[in-house]
mmCIF file of C-alpha atoms in Angstrom:
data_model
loop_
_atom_site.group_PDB
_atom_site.id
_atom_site.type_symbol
_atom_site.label_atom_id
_atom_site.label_comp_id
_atom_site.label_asym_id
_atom_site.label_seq_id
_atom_site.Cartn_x
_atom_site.Cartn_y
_atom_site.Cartn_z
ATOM 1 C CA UNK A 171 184.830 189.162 -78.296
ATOM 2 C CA UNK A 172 183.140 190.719 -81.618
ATOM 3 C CA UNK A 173 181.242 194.066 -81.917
ATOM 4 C CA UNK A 174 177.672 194.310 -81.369
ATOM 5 C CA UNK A 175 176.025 196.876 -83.184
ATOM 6 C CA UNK A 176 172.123 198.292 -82.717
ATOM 7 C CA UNK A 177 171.356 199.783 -86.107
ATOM 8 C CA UNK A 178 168.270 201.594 -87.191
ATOM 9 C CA UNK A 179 166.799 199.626 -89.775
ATOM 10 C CA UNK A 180 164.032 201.617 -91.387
ATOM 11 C CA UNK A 181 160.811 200.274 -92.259
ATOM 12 C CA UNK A 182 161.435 200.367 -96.179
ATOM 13 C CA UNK A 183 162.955 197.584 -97.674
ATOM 14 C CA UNK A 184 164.198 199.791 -100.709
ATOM 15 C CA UNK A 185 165.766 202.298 -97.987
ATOM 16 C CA UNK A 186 167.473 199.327 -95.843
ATOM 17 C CA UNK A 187 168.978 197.184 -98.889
ATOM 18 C CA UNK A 188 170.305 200.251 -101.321
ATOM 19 C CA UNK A 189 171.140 202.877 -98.818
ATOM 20 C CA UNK A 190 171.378 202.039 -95.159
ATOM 21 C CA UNK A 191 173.561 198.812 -95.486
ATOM 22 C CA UNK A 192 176.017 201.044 -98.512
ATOM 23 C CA UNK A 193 176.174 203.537 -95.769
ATOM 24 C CA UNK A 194 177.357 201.096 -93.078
ATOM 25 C CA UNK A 195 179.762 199.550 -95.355
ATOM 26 C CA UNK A 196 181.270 202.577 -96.860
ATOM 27 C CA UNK A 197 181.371 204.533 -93.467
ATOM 28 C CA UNK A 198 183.457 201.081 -92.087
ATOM 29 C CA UNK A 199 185.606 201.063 -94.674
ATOM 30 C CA UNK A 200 186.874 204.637 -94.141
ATOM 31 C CA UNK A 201 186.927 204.358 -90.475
ATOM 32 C CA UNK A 202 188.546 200.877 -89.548
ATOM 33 C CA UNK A 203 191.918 200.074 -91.324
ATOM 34 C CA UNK A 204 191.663 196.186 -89.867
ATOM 35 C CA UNK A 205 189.784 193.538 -91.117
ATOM 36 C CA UNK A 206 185.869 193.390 -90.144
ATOM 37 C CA UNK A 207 185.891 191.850 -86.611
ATOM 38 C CA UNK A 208 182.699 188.995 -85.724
ATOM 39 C CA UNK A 209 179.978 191.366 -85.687
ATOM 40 C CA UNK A 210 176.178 190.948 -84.540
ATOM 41 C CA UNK A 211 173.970 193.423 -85.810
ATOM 42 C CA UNK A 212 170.939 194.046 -84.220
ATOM 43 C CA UNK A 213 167.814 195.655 -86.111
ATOM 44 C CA UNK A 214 165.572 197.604 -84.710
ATOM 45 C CA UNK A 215 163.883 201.357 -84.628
ATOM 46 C CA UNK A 216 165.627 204.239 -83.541
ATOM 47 C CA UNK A 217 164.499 204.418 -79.650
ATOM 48 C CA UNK A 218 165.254 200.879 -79.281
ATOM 49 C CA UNK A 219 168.666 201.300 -80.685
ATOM 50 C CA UNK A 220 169.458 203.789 -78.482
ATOM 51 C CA UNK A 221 168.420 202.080 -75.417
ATOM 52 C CA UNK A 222 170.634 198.748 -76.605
ATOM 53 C CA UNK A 223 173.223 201.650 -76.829
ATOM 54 C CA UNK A 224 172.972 203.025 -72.962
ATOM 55 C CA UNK A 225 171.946 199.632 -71.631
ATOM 56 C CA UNK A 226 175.493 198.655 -72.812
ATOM 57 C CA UNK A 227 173.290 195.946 -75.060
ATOM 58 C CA UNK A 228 175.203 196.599 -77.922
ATOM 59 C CA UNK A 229 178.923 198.319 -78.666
ATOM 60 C CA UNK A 230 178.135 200.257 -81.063
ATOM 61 C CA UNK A 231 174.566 202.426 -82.539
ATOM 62 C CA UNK A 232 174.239 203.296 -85.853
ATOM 63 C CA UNK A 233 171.113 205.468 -87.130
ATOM 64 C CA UNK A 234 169.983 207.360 -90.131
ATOM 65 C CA UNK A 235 170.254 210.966 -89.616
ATOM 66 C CA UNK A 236 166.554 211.174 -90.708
ATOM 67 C CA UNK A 237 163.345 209.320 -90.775
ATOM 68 C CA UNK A 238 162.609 207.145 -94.004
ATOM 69 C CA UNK A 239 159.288 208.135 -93.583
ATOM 70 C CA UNK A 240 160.320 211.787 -94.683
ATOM 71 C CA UNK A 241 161.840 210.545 -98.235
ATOM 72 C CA UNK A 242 164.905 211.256 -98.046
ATOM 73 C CA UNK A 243 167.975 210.114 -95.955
ATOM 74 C CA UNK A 244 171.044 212.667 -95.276
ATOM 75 C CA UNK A 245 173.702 210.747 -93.914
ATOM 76 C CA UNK A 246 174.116 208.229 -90.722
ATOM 77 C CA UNK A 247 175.367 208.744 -87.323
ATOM 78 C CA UNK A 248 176.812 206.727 -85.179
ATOM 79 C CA UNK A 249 177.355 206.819 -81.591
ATOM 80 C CA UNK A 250 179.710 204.491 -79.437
ATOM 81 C CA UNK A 251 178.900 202.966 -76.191
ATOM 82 C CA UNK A 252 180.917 204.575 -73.340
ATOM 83 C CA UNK A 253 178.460 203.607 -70.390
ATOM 84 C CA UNK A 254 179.340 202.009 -67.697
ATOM 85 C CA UNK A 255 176.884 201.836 -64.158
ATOM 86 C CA UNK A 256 179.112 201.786 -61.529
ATOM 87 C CA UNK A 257 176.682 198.697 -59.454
ATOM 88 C CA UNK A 258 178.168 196.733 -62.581
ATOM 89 C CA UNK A 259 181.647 197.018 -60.560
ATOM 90 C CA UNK A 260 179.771 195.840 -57.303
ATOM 91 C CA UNK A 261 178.290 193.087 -58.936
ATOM 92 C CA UNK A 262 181.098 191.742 -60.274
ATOM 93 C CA UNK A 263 183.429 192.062 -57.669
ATOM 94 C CA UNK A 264 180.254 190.501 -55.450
ATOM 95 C CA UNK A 265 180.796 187.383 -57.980
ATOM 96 C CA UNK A 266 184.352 187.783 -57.345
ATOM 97 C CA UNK A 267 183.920 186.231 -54.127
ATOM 98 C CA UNK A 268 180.967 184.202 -54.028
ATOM 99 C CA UNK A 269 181.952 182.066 -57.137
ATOM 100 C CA UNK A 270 178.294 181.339 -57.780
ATOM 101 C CA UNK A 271 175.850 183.469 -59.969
ATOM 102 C CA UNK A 272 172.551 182.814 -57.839
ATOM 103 C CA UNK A 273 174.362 183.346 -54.462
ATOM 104 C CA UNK A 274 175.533 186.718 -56.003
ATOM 105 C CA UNK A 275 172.176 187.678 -57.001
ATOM 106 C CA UNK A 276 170.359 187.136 -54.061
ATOM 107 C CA UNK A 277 173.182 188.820 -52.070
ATOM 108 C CA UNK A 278 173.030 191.983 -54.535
ATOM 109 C CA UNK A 279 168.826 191.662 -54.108
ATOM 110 C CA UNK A 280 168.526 191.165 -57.696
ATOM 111 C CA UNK A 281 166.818 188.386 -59.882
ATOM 112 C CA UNK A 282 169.720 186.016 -61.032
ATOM 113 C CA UNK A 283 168.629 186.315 -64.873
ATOM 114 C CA UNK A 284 169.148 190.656 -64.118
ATOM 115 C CA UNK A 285 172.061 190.066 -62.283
ATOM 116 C CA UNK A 286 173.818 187.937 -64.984
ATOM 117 C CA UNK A 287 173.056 190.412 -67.838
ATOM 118 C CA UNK A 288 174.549 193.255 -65.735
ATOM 119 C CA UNK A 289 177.772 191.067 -65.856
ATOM 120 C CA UNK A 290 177.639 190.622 -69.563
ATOM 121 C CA UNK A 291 177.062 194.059 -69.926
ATOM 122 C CA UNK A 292 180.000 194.746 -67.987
ATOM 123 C CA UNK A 293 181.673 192.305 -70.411
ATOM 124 C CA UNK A 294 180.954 194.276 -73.311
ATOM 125 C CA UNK A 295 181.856 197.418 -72.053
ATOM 126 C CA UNK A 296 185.395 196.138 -70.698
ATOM 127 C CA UNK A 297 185.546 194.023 -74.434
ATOM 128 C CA UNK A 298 186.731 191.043 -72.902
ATOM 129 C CA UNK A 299 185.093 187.765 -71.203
ATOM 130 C CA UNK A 300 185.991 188.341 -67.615
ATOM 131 C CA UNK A 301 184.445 184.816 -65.923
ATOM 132 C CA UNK A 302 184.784 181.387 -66.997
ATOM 133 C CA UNK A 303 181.478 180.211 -66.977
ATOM 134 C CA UNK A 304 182.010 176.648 -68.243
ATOM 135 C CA UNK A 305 183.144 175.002 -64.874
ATOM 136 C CA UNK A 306 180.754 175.401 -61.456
ATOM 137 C CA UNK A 307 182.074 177.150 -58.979
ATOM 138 C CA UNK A 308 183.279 179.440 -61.866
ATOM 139 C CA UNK A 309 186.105 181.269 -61.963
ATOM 140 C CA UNK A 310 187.364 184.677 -63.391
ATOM 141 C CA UNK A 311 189.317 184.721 -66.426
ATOM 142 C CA UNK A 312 192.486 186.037 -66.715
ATOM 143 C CA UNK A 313 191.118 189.096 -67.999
ATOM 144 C CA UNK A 314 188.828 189.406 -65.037
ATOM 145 C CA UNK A 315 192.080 189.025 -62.740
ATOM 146 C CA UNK A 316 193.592 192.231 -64.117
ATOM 147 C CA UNK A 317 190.221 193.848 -64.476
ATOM 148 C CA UNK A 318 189.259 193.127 -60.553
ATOM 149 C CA UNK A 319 191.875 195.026 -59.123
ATOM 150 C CA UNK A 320 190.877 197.495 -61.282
ATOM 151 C CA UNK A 321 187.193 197.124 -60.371
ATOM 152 C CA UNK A 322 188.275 197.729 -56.579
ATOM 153 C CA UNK A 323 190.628 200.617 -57.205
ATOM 154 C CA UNK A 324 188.168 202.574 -59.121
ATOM 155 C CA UNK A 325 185.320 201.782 -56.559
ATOM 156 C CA UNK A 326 187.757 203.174 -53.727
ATOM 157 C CA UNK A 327 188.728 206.133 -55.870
ATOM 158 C CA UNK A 328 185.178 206.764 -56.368
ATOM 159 C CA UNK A 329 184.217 206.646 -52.384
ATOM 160 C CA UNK A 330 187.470 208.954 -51.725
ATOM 161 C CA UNK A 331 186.382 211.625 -54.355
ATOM 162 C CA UNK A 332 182.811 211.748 -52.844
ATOM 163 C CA UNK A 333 184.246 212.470 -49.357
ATOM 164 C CA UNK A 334 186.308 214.681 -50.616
ATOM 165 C CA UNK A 335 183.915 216.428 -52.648
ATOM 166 C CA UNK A 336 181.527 216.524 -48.891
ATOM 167 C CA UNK A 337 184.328 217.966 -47.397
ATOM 168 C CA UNK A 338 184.624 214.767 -45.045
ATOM 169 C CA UNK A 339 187.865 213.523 -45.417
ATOM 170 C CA UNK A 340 188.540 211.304 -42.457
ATOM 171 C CA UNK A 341 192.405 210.736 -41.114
ATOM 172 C CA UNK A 342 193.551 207.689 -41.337
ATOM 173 C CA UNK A 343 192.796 205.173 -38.922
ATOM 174 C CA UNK A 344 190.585 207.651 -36.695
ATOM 175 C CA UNK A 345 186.309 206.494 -37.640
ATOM 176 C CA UNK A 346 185.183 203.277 -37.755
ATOM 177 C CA UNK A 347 182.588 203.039 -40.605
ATOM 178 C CA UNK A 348 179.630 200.660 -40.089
ATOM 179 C CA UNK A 349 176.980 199.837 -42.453
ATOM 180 C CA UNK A 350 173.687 199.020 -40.108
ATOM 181 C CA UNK A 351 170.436 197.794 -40.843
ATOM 182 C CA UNK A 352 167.956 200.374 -40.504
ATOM 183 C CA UNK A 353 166.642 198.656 -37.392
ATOM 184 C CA UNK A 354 169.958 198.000 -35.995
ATOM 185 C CA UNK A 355 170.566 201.249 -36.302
ATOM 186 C CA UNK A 356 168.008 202.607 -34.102
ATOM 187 C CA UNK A 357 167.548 200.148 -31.647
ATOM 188 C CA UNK A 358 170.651 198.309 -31.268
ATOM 189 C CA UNK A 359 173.835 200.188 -31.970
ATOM 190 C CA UNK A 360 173.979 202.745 -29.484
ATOM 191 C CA UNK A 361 173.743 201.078 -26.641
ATOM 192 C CA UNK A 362 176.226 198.683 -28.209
ATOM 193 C CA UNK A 363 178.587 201.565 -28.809
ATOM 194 C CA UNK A 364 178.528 202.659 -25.187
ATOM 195 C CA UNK A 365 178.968 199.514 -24.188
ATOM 196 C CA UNK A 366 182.572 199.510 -26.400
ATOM 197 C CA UNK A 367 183.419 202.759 -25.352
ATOM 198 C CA UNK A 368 183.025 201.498 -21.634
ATOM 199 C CA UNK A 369 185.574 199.450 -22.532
ATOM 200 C CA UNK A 370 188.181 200.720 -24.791
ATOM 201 C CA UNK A 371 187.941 204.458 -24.270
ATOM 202 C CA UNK A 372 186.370 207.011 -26.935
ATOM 203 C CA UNK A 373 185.490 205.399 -30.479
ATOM 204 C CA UNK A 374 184.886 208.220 -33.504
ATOM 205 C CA UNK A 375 182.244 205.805 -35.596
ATOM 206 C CA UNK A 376 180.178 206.654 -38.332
ATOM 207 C CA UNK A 377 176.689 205.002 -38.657
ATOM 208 C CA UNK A 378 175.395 204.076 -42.700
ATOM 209 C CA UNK A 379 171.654 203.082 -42.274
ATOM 210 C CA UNK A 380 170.606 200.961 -45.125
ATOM 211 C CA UNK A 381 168.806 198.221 -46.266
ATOM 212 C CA UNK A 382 170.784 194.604 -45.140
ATOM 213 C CA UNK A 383 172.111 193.815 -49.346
ATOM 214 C CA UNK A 384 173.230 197.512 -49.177
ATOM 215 C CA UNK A 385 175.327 196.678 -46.124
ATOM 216 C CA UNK A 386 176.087 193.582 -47.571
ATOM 217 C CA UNK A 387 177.678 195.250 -50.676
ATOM 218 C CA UNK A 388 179.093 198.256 -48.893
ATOM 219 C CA UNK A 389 181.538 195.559 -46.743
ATOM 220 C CA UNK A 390 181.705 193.887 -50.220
ATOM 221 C CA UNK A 391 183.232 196.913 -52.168
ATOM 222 C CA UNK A 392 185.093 197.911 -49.044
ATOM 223 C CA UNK A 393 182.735 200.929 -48.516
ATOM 224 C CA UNK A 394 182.701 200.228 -44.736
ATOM 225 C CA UNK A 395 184.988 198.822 -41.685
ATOM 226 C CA UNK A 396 182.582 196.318 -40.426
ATOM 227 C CA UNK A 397 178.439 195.337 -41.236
ATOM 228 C CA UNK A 398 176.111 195.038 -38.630
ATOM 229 C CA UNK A 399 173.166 193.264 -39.481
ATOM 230 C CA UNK A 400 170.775 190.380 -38.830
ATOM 231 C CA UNK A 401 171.269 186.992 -39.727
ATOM 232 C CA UNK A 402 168.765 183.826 -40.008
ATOM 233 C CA UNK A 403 169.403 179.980 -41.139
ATOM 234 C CA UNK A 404 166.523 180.130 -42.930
ATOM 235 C CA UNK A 405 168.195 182.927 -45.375
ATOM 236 C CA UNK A 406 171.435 183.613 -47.055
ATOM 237 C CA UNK A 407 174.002 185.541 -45.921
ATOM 238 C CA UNK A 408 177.894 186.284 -45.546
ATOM 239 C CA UNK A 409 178.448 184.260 -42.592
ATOM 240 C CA UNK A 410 178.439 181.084 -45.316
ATOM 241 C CA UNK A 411 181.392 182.756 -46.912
ATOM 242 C CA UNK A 412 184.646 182.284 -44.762
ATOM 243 C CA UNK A 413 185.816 185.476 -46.099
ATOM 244 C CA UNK A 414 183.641 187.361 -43.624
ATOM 245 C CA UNK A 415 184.175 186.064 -40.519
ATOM 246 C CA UNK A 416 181.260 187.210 -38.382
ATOM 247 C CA UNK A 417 180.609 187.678 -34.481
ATOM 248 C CA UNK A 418 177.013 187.059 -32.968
ATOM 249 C CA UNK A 419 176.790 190.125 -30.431
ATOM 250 C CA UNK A 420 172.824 189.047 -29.266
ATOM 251 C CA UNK A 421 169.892 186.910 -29.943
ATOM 252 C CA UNK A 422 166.603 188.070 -30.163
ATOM 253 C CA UNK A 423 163.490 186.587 -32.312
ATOM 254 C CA UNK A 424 161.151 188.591 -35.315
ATOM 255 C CA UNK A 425 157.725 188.364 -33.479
ATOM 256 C CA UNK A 426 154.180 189.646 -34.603
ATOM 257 C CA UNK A 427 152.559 192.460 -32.925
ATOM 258 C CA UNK A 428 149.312 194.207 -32.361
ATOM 259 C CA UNK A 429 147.040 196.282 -30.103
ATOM 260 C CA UNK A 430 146.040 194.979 -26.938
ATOM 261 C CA UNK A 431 141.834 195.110 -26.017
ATOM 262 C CA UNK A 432 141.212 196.200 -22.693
ATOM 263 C CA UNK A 433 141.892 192.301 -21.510
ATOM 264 C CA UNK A 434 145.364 192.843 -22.230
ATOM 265 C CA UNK A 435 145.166 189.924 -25.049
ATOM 266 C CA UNK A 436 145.949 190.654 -28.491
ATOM 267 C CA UNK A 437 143.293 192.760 -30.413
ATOM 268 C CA UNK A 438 144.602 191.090 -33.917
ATOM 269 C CA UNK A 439 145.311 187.404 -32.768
ATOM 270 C CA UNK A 440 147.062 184.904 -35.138
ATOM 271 C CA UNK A 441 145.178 182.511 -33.148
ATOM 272 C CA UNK A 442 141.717 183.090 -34.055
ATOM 273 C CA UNK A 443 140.304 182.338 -37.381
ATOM 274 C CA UNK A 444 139.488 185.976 -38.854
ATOM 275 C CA UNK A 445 140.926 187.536 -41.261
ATOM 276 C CA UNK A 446 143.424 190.591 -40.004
ATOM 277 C CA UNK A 447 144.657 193.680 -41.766
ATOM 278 C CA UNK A 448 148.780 192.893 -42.206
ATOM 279 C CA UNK A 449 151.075 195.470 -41.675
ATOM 280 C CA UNK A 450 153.843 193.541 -44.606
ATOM 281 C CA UNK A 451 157.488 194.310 -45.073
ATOM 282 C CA UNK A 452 158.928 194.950 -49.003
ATOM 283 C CA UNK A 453 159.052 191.319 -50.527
ATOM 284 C CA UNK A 454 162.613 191.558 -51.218
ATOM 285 C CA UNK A 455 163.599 193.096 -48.124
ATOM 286 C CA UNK A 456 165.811 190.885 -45.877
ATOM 287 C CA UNK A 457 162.850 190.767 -42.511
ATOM 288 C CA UNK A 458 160.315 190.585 -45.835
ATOM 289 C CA UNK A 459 161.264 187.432 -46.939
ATOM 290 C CA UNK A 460 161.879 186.004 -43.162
ATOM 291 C CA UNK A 461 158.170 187.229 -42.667
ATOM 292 C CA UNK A 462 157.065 185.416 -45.798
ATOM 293 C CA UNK A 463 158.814 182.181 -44.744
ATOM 294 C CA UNK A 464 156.825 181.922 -41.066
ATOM 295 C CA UNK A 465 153.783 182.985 -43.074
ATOM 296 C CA UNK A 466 153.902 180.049 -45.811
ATOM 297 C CA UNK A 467 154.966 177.978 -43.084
ATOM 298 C CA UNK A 468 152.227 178.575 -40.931
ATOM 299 C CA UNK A 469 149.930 178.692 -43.737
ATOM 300 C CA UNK A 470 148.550 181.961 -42.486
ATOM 301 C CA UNK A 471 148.017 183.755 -46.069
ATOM 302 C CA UNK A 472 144.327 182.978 -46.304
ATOM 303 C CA UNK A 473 143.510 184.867 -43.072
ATOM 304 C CA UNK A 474 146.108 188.312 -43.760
ATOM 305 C CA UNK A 475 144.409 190.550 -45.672
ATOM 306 C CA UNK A 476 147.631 193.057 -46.852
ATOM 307 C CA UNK A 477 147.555 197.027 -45.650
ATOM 308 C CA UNK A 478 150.556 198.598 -45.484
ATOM 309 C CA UNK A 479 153.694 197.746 -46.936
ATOM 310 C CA UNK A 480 157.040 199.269 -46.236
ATOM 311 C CA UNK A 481 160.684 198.131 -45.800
ATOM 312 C CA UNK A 482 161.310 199.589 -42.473
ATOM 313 C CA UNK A 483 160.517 198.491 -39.199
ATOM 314 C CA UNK A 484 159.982 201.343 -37.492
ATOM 315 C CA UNK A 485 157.240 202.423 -39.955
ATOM 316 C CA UNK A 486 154.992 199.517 -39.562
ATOM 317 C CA UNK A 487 155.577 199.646 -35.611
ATOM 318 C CA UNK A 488 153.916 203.320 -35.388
ATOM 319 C CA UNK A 489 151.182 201.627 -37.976
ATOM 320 C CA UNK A 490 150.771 198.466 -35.180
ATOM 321 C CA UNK A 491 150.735 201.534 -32.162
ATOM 322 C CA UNK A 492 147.835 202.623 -34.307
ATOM 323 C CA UNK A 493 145.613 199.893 -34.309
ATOM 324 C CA UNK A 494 146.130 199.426 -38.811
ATOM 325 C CA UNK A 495 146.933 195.634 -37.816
ATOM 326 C CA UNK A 496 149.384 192.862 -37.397
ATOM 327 C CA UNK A 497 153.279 193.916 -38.075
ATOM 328 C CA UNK A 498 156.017 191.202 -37.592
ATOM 329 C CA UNK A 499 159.079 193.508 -35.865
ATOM 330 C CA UNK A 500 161.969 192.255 -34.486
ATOM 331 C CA UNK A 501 161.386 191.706 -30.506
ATOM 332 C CA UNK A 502 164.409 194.326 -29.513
ATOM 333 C CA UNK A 503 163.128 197.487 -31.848
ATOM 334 C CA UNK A 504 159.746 196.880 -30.152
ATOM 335 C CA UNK A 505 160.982 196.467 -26.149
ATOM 336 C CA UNK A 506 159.963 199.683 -24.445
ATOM 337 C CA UNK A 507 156.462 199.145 -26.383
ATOM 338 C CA UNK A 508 156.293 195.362 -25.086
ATOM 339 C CA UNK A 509 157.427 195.789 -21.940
ATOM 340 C CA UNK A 510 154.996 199.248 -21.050
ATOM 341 C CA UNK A 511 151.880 196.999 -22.785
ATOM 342 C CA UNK A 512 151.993 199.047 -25.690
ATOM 343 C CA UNK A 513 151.763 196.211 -27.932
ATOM 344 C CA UNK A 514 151.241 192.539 -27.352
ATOM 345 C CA UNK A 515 152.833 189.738 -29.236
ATOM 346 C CA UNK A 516 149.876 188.393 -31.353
ATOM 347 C CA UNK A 517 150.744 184.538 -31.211
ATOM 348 C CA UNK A 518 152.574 181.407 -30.056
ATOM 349 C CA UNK A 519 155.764 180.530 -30.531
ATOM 350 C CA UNK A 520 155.413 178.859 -33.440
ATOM 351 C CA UNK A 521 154.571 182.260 -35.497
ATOM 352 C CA UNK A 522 158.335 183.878 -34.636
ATOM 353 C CA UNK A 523 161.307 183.274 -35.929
ATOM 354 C CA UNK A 524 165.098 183.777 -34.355
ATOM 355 C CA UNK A 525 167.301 186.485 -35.187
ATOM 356 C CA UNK A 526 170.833 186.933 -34.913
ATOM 357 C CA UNK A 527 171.976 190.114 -34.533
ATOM 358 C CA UNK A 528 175.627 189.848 -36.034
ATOM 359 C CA UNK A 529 179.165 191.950 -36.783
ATOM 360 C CA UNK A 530 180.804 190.815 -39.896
ATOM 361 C CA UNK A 531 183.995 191.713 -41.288
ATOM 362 C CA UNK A 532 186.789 190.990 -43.605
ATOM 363 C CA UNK A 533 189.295 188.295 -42.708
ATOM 364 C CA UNK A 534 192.407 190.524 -43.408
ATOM 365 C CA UNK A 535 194.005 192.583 -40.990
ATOM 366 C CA UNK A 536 192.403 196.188 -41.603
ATOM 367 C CA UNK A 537 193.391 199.386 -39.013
ATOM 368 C CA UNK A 538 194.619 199.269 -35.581
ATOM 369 C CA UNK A 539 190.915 201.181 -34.887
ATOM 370 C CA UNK A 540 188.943 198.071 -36.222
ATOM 371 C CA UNK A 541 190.776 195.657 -34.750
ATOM 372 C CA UNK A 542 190.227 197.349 -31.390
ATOM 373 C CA UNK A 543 186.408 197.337 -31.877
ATOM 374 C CA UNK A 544 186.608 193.822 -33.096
ATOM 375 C CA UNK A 545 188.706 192.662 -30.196
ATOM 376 C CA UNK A 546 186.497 194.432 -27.598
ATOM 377 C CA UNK A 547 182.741 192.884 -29.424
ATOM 378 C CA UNK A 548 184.537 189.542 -29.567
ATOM 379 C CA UNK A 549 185.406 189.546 -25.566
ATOM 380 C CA UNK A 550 182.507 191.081 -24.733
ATOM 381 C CA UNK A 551 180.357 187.663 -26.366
ATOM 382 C CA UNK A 552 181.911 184.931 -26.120
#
């Protein structure tokens, strides 16, 4: 792979030709004993250079010390690119295993077009083409072999460092990490975890709450034991990848809610033809985009007139309790409301949609701890 260089070009031609380009030259020829590698230059002013330089956009930055529009030039500087995000790690390795640029993207909950130029910045930085993109399902290059391992290590030597650093350093083989869905986290895990402890005696767990493509890509990069999350046909997810072998521990359905009126029938009803307030999830939230499918596919956008919008269930429960509008919430975060009349389910059948709510993990053999949990989860729902 060549260089790629940002480099000031100033707005005078005079300036560019006679001084800029001698300056580029002269400073090369003093600096790099080896022939001129393939080079693309890219011109442009001095901010944009500089954000080519820490976008990892371009290799190298080169700038006049001072502004042509001054009259004078002192010297040039020039900066190399040393950044490196550390989500360009997780996105490759993420590729690693899926073998498939769009499946990647959606998994990292990024447009595919961002998601491949964070790989090809991560290409430039490392200075080496680390996938083969010429043949579908692609395949990493031998570069990328030696630079995966590498990937991982650092990722793990990153996640030790910050425990360290928190003064949580764990022993080996005592917690259980699990990266939960917000939801999940609140209304299904603990009773889940009593249920295990029932069974196999005392279990040291700790809980990471996040959003289901940051569980996703903390049982990617090995930042967890085991993900608990939900899962839906109608959506992507790790149980398509044999990797992650996955148990379903309960079914439940996503269902819209609302106010009751003193009738005990829904005060917003998806039935009726008015237009109601909607209470919406984040668009590119995993319940978001399940919520968007039963709306397009009941063709209810002409009567939701958006409200509130936020990626967490319990938020736009408390804004259903308070009579703001409709909220679609999965049926087991909103039980004890349901079942105490709370909230009514504002429709048939037809306006839910099934959830899954499932424990994935890595197919290799991990700690004697995990396996236990596994084990016990597995018997437990068959």
């Amino acid at each position: 792979m060549g260089w790629i260089f940002a480099c000031h070009s100033p707005s005078s031609p005079d300036v560019t030709g006679s001084i800029f380009w001698n300056l580029f030259f002269a400073w090369f020829g003093e600096n790099q004993a080896n022939p001129l590698p393939r080079c693309e230059i890219y011109k442009a002013c001095y901010p944009a250079c500089i954000i080519l330089l820490l976008d990892a956009l371009c290799k190298y930055c080169i700038a006049l010390r001072t502004c042509s529009c001054r009259g004078y030039t002192s010297g040039i500087d020039f900066f190399s690119g040393g950044f490196m995000e550390v989500s360009w790690l997780e996105d490759f390795l993420t590729l690693a295993v899926t073998r498939n640029f769009s499946r990647a993207a959606e998994l990292r909950n990024v447009t595919q077009p961002a998601f491949s130029r964070r790989i090809r910045n991560l290409e430039y930085w490392v200075g080496a083409t680390l996938v083969d993109r010429s043949i579908f399902p692609i395949i990493l290059t031998p570069a990328g072999d030696v630079f995966r391992k590498t990937a991982q290590e650092t990722l793990d030597s990153l996640r030790n460092g910050r425990e360290e650093a928190q003064g949580f350093v764990p022993k080996a083989g005592e917690i259980v990490s699990i990266a939960a869905s917000h939801t999940l986290a609140v209304s299904f895990f603990s009773d889940w975890h009593m249920k295990l402890q029932a069974k196999i005696g005392k279990i040291k767990v700790r809980v990471v709450a996040d959003h289901v493509a940051g569980c996703i890509e903390a049982l990617i990069t090995d930042n967890c034991d085991l993900m608990l999350s939900y899962s839906n046909p109608a959506l992507p997810s790790l149980a398509d990848i044999e990797r992650y072998p996955y148990l379903t521990l309960s079914q439940e359905r996503l269902v819209p809610v609302s106010i009751p009126k003193p009738d005990k029938t829904p005060f917003f009803d998806l039935n009726s033809e008015k237009t109601l307030p909607l209470l919406c999830y984040s668009s590119n939230s995993y319940l978001g985009r399940l919520t968007a499918a039963i709306i397009e596919r009941e063709k209810l956008s002409p009567r939701l007139d958006f409200s509130v919008e936020c990626s967490m269930s319990e938020v736009l429960k408390r804004g259903a309790l308070a009579g703001a509008g409709i909220a679609w919430i999965p049926e087991g975060a909103a039980r004890q409301e349901l079942d105490s009349g709370a909230l009514v389910i504002a429709g048939g059948i037809n306006f839910t949609s099934p959830l899954a709510i499932s424990l994935f993990r890595k197919i290799e053999p991990t700690r004697t701890e995990v396996e236990k949990v596994w084990s016990a989860s597995m018997n437990n729902h068959r």
